[in-house]
PDB file of C-alpha atoms and ligand atoms in Angstrom:
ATOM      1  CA  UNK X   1       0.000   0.000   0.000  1.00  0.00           C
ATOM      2  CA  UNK X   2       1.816   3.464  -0.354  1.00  0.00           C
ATOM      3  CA  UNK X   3       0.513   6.613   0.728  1.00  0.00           C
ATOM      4  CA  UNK X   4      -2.234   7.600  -1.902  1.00  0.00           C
ATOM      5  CA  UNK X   5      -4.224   4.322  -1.477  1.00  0.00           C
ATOM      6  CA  UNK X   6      -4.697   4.980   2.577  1.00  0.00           C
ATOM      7  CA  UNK X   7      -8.013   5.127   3.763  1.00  0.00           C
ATOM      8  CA  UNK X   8      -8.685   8.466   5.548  1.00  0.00           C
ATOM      9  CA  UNK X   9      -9.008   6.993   9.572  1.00  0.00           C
ATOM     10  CA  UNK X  10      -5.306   5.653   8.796  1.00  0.00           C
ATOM     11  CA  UNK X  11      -1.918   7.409   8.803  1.00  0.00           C
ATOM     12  CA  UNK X  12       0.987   6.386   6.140  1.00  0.00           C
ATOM     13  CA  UNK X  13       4.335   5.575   8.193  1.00  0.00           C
ATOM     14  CA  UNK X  14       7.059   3.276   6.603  1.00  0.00           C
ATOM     15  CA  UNK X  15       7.381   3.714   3.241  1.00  0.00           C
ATOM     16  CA  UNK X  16       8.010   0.790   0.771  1.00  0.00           C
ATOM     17  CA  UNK X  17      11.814   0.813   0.740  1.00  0.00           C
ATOM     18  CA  UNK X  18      11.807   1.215   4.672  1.00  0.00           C
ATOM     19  CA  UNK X  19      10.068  -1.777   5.173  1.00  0.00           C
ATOM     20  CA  UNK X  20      11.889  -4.260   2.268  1.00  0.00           C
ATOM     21  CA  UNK X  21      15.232  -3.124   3.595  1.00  0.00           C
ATOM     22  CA  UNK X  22      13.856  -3.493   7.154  1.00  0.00           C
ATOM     23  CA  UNK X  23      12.644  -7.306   7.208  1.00  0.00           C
ATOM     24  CA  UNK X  24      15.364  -8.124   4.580  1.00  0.00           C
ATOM     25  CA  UNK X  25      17.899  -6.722   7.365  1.00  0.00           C
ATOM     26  CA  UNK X  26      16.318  -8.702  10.346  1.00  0.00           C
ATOM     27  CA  UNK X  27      16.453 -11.920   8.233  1.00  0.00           C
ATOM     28  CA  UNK X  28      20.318 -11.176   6.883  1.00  0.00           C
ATOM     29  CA  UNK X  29      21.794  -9.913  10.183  1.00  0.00           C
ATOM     30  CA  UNK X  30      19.945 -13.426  12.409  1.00  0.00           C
ATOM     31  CA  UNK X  31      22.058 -14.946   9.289  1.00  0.00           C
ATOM     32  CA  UNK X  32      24.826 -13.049  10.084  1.00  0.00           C
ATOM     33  CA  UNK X  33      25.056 -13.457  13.632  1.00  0.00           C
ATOM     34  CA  UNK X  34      24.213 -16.942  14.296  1.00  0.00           C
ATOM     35  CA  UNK X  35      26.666 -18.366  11.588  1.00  0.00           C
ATOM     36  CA  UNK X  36      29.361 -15.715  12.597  1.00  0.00           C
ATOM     37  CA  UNK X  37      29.284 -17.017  16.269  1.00  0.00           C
ATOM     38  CA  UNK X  38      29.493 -21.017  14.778  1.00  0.00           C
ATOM     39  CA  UNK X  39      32.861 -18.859  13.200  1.00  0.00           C
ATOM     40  CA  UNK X  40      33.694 -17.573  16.370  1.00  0.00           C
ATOM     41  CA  UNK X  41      33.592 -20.560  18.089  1.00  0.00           C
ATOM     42  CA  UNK X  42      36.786 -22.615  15.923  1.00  0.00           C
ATOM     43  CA  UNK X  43      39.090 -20.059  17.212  1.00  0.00           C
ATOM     44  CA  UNK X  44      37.417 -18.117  20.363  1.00  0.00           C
ATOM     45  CA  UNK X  45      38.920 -14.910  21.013  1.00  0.00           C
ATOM     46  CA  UNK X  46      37.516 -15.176  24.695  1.00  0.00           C
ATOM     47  CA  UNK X  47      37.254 -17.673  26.956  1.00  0.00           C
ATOM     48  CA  UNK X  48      33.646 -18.652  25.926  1.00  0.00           C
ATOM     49  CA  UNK X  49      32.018 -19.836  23.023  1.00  0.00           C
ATOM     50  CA  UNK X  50      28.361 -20.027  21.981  1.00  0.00           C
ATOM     51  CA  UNK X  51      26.425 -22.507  22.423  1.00  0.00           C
ATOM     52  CA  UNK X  52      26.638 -24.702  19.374  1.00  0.00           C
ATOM     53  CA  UNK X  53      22.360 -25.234  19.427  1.00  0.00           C
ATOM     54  CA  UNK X  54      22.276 -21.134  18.743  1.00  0.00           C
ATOM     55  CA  UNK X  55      24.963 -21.419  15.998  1.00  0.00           C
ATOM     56  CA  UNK X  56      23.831 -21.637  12.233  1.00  0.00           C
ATOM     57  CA  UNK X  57      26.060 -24.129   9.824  1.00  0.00           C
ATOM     58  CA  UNK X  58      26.775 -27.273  11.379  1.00  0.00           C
ATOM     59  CA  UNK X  59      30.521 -27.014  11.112  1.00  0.00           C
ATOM     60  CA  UNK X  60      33.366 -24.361  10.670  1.00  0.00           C
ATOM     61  CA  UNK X  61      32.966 -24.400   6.668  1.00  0.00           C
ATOM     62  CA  UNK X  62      28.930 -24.572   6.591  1.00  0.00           C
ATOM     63  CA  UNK X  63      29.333 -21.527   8.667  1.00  0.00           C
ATOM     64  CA  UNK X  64      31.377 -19.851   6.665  1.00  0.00           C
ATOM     65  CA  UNK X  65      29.410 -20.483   3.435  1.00  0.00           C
ATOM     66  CA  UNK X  66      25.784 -18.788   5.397  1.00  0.00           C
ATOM     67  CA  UNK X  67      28.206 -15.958   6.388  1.00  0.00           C
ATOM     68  CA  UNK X  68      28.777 -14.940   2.824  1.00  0.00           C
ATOM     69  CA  UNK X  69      25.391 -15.715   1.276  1.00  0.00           C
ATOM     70  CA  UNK X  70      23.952 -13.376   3.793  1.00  0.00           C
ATOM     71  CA  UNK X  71      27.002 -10.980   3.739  1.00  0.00           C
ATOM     72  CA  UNK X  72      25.719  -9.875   0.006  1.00  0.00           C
ATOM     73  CA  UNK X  73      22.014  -9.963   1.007  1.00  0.00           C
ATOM     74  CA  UNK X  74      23.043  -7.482   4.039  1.00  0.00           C
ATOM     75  CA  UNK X  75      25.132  -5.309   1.917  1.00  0.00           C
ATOM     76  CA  UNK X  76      23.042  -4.801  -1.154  1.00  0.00           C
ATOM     77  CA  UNK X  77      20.059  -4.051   0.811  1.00  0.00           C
ATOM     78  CA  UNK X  78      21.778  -1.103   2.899  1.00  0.00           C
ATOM     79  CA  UNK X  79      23.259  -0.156   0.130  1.00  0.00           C
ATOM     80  CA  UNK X  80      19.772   0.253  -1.707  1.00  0.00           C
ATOM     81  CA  UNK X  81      18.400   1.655   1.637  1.00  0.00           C
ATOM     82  CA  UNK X  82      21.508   4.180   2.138  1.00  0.00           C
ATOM     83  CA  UNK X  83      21.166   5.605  -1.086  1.00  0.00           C
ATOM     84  CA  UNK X  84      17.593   5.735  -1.091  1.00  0.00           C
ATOM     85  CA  UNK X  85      17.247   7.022   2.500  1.00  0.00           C
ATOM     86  CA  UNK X  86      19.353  10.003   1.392  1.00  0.00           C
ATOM     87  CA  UNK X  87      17.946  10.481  -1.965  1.00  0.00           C
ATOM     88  CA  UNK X  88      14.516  10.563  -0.291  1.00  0.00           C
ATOM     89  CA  UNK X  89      15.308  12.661   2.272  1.00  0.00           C
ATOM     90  CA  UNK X  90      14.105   9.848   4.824  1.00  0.00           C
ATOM     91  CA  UNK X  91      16.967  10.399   6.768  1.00  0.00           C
ATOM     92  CA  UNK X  92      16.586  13.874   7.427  1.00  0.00           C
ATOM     93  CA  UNK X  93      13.523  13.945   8.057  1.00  0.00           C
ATOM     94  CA  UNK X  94      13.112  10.747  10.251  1.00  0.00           C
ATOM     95  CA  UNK X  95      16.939  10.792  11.937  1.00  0.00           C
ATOM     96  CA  UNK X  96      17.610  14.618  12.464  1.00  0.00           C
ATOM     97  CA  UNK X  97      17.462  16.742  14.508  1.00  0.00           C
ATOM     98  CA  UNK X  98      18.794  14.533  17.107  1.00  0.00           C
ATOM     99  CA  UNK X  99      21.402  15.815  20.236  1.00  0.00           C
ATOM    100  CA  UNK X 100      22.954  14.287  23.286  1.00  0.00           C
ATOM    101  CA  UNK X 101      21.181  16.521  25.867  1.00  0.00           C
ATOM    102  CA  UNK X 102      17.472  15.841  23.322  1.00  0.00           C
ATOM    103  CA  UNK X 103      18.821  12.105  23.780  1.00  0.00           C
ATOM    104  CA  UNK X 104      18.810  12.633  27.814  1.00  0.00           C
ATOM    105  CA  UNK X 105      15.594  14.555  28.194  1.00  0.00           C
ATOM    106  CA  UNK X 106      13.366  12.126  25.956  1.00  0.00           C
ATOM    107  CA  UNK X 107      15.346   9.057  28.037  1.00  0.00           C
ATOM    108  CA  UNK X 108      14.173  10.999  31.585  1.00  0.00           C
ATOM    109  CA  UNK X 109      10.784  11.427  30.053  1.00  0.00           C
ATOM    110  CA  UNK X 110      11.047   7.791  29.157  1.00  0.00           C
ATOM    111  CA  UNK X 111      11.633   6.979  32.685  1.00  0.00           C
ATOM    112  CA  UNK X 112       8.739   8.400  34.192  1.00  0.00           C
ATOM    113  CA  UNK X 113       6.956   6.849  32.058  1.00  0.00           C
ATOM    114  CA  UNK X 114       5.838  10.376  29.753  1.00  0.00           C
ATOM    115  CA  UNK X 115       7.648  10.194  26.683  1.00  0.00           C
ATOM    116  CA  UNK X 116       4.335  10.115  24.059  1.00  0.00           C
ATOM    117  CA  UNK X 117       4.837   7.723  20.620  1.00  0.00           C
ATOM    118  CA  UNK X 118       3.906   9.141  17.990  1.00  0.00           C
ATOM    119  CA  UNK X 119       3.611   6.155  14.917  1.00  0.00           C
ATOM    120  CA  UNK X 120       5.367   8.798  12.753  1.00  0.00           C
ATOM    121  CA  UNK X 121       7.913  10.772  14.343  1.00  0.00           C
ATOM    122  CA  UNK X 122      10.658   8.734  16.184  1.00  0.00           C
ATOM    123  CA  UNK X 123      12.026  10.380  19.565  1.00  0.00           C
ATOM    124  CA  UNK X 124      15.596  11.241  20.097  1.00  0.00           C
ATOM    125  CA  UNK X 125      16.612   7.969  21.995  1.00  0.00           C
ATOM    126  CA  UNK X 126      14.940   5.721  18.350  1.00  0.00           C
ATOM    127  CA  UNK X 127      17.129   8.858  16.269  1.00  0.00           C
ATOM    128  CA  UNK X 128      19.928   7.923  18.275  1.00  0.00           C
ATOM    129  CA  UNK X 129      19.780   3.800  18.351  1.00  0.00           C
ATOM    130  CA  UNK X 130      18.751   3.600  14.667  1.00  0.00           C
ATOM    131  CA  UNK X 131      21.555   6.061  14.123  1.00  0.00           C
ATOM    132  CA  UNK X 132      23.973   3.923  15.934  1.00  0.00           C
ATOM    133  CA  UNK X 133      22.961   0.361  14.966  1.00  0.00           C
ATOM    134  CA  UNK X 134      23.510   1.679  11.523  1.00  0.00           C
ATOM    135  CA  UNK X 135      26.784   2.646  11.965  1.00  0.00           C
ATOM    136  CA  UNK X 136      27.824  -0.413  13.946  1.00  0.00           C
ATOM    137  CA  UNK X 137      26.798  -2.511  10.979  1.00  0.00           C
ATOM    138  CA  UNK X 138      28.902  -0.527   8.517  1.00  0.00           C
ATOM    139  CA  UNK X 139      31.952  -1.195  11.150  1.00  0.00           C
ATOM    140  CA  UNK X 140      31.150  -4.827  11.190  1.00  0.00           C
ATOM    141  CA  UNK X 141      30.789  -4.991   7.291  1.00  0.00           C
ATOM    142  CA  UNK X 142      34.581  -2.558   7.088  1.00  0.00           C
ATOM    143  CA  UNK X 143      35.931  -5.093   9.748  1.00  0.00           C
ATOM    144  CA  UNK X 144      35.016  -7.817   8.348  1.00  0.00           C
ATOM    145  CA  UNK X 145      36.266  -6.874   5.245  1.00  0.00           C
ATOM    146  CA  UNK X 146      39.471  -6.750   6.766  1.00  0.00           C
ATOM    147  CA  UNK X 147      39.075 -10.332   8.335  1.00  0.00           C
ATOM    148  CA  UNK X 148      38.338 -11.272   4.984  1.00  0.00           C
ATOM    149  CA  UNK X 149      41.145  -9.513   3.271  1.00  0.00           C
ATOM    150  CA  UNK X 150      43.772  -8.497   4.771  1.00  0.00           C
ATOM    151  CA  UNK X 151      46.658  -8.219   2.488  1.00  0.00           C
ATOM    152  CA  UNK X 152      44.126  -6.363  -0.085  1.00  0.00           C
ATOM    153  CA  UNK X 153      42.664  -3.879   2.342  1.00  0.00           C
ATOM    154  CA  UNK X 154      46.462  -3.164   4.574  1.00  0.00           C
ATOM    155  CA  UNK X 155      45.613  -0.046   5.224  1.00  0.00           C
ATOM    156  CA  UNK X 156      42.606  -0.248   6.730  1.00  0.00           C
ATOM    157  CA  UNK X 157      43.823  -3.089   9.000  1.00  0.00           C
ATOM    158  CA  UNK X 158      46.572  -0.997   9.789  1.00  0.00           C
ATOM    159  CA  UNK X 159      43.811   1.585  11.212  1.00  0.00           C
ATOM    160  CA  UNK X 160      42.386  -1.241  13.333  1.00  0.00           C
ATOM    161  CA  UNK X 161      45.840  -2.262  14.455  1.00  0.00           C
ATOM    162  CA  UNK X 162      46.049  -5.151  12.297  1.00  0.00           C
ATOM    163  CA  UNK X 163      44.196  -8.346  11.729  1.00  0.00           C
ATOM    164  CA  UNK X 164      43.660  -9.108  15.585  1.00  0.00           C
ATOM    165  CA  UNK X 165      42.354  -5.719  16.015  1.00  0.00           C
ATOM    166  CA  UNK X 166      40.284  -6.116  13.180  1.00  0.00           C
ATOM    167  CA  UNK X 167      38.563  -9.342  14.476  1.00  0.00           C
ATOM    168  CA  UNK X 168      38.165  -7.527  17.846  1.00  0.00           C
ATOM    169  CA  UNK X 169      36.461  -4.543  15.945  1.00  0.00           C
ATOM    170  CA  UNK X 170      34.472  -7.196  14.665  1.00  0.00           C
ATOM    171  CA  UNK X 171      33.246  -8.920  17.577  1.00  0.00           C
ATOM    172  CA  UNK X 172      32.531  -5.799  19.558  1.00  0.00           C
ATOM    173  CA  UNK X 173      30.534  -4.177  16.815  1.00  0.00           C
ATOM    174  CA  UNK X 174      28.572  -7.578  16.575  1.00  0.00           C
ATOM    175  CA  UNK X 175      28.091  -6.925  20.593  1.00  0.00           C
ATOM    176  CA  UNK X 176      26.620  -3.521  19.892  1.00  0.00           C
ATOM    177  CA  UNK X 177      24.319  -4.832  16.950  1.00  0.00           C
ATOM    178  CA  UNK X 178      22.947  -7.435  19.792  1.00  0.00           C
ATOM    179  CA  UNK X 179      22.425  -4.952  22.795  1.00  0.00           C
ATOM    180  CA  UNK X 180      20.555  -2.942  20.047  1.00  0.00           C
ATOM    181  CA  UNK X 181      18.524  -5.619  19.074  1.00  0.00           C
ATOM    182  CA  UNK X 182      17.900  -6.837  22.604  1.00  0.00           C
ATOM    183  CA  UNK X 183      16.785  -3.522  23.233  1.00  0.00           C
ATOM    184  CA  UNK X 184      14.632  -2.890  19.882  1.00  0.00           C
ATOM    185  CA  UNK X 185      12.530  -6.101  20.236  1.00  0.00           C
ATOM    186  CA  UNK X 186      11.797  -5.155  24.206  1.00  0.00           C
ATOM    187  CA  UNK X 187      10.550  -1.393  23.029  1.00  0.00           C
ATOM    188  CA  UNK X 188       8.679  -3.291  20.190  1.00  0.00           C
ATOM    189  CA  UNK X 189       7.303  -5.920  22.661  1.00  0.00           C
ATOM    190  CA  UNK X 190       6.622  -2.976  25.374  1.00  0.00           C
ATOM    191  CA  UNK X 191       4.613  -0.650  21.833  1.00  0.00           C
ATOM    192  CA  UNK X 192       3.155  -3.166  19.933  1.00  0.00           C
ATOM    193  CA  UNK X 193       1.462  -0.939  17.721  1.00  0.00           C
ATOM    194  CA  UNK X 194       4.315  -0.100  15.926  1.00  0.00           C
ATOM    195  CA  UNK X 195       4.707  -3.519  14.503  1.00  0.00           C
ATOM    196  CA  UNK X 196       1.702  -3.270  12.314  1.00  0.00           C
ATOM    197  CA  UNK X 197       3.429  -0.222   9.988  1.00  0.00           C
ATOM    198  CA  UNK X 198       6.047  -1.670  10.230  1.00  0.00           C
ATOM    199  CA  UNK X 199       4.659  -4.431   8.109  1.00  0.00           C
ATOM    200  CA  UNK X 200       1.705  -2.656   6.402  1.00  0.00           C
ATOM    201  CA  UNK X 201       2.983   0.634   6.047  1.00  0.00           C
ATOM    202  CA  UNK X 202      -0.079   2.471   7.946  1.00  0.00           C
ATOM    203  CA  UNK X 203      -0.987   2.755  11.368  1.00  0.00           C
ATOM    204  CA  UNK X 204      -4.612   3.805  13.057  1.00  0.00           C
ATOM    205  CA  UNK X 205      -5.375   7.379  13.109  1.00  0.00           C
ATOM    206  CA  UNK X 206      -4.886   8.354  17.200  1.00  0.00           C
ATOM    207  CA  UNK X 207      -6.065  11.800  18.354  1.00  0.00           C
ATOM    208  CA  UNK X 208      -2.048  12.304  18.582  1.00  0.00           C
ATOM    209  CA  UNK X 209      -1.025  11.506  15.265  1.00  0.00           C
ATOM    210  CA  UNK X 210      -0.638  14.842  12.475  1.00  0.00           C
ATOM    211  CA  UNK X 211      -2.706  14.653   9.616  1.00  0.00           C
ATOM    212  CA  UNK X 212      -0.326  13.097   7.291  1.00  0.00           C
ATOM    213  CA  UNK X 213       3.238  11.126   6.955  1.00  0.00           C
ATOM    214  CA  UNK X 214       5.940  13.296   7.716  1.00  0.00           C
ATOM    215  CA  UNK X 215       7.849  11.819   4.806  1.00  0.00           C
ATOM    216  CA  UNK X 216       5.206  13.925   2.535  1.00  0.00           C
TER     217      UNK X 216
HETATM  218  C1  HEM Z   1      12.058  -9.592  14.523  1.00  0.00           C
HETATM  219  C2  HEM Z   1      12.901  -8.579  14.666  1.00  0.00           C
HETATM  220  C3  HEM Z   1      12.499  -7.121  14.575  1.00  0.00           C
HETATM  221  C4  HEM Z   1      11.299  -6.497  14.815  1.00  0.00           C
HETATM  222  C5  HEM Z   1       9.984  -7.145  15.273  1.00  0.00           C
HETATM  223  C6  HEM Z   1      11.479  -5.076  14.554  1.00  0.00           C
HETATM  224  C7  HEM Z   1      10.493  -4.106  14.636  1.00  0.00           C
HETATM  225  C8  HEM Z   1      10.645  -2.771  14.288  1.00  0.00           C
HETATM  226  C9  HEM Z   1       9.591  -1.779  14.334  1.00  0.00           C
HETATM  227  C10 HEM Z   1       8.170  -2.057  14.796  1.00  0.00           C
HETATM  228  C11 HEM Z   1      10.104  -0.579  13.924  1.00  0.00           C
HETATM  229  C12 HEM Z   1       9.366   0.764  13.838  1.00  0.00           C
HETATM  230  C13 HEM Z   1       9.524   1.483  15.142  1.00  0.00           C
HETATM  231  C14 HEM Z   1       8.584   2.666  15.249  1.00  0.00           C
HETATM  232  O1  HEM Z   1       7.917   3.021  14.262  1.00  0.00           O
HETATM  233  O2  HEM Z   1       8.494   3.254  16.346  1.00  0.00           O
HETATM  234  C15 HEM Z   1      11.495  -0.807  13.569  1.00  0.00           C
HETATM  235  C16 HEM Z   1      12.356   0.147  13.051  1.00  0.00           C
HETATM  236  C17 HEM Z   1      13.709  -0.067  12.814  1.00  0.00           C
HETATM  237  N1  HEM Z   1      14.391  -1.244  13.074  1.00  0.00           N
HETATM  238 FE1  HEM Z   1      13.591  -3.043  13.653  1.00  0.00          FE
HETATM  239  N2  HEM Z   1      12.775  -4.863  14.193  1.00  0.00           N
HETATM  240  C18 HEM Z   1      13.450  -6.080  14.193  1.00  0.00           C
HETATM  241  C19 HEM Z   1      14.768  -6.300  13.904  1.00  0.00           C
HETATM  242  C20 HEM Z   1      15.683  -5.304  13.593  1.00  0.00           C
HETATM  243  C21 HEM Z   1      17.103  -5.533  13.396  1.00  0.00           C
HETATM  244  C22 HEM Z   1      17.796  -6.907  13.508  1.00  0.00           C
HETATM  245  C23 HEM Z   1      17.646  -4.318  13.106  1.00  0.00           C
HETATM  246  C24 HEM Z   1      19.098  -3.968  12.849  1.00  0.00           C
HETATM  247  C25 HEM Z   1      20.096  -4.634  13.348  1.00  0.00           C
HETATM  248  C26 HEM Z   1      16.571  -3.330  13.108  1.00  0.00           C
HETATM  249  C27 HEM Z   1      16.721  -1.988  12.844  1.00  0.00           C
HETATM  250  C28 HEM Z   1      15.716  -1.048  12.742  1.00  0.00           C
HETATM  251  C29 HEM Z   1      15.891   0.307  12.247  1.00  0.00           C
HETATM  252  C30 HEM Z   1      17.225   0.924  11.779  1.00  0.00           C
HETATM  253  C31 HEM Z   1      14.633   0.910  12.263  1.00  0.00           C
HETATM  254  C32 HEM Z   1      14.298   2.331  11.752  1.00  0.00           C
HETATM  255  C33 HEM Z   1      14.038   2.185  10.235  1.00  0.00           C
HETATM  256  C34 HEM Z   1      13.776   3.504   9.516  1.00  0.00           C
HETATM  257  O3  HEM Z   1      12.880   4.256   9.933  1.00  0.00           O
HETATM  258  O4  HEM Z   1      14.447   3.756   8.482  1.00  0.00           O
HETATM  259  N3  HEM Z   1      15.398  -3.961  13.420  1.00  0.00           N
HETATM  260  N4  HEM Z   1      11.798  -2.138  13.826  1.00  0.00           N
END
């Protein structure tokens, strides 16, 4: 459905390309992540592994061949969705303004329980997250290029002190993607209602909701 064909008690929120690259995302990065910790767990850099059950891939090489299936599902989608989200103006208009000390009051007002949602204008703490998750998966696709490639890309391993440092940039930027996503499904488990655009694209009409999209 895109914004034209709305009926007039509902409000357009996610357009098309929002929600493709979305799901597409979800589905590539639980690739990502389960096959990269079967990876992880032939040559630990800590003293734990994962538990093999939670792993995707069987074995060291099974892993390896999910990891880079779903590498070029992740990476063509956000590129699509990077160029598209600027072209569009979607980031502007969704991401920005956004500041630490907006970031602190909306996170008080959170706390007390009287930070509003609104279906179509995120607060500063979503600016900030979606913000951040973004960039953390851009430094886990860089690192892992560098993982990858080491003699090709020298210089940037060089920038993450070489290829330990890159696999450490790796891990930890796989650590931030899971807090994130720990703490994305709990807000979307906590406002349900913002599932439903997520996957439709429209959301109920509530008395605090502006007439239309704000990506209109
Ligand atoms: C089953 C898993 C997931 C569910 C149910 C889910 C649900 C949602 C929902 C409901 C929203 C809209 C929030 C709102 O309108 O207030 C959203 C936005 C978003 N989610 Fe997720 N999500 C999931 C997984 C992920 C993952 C794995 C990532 C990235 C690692 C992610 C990144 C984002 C981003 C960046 C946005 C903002 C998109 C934009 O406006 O351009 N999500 N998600």
């Amino acid at each position: 459905m895109t914004a034209n064909q709305v009926p007039r008690d509902r409000v357009y929120v996610h357009r098309v390309f929002v929600r493709v690259f979305h799901w597409v995302n979800a589905l590539g990065m639980t690739l990502m992540i389960m096959s990269g910790w079967r990876i992880y767990n032939a040559s630990p850099l800590f003293e734990f592994k994962f538990p093999n059950e939670i792993t995707l891939g069987g074995w060291l090489g099974g892993a390896l061949q999910w990891h880079f299936a779903a590498m070029w599902l992740l990476v063509i989608n956000l590129l699509i969705y990077v160029i598209v989200g600027f072209a569009t103006g979607h980031f502007r208009k969704r991401f920005t303004p956004v500041s630490p000390s907006s970031v602190v009051a909306d996170m008080a007002k959170a706390v007390k329980g009287k930070l509003p949602h609104s279906a179509t204008t995120y607060n500063a703490v979503q600016k900030a997250s979606y913000i951040g998750v973004l960039l953390a998966i851009i430094l886990a696709i860089v690192s892992g290029s560098v993982v990858w490639k080491p003699v090709q890309l020298q210089e940037l391993a060089v920038l993450m002190g070489g290829y330990e440092g890159a696999r450490l940039v790796h891990f930890f930027s796989m650590a931030a993607i899971c807090a994130f996503i720990v703490l994305h499904l709990t807000l979307v488990l906590l406002v349900p209602s913002t599932l439903i655009p997520m996957i439709m694209g429209w959301a109920r009409k509530s008395k605090h909701e502006p007439e239309a999209s704000h990506e209109h």
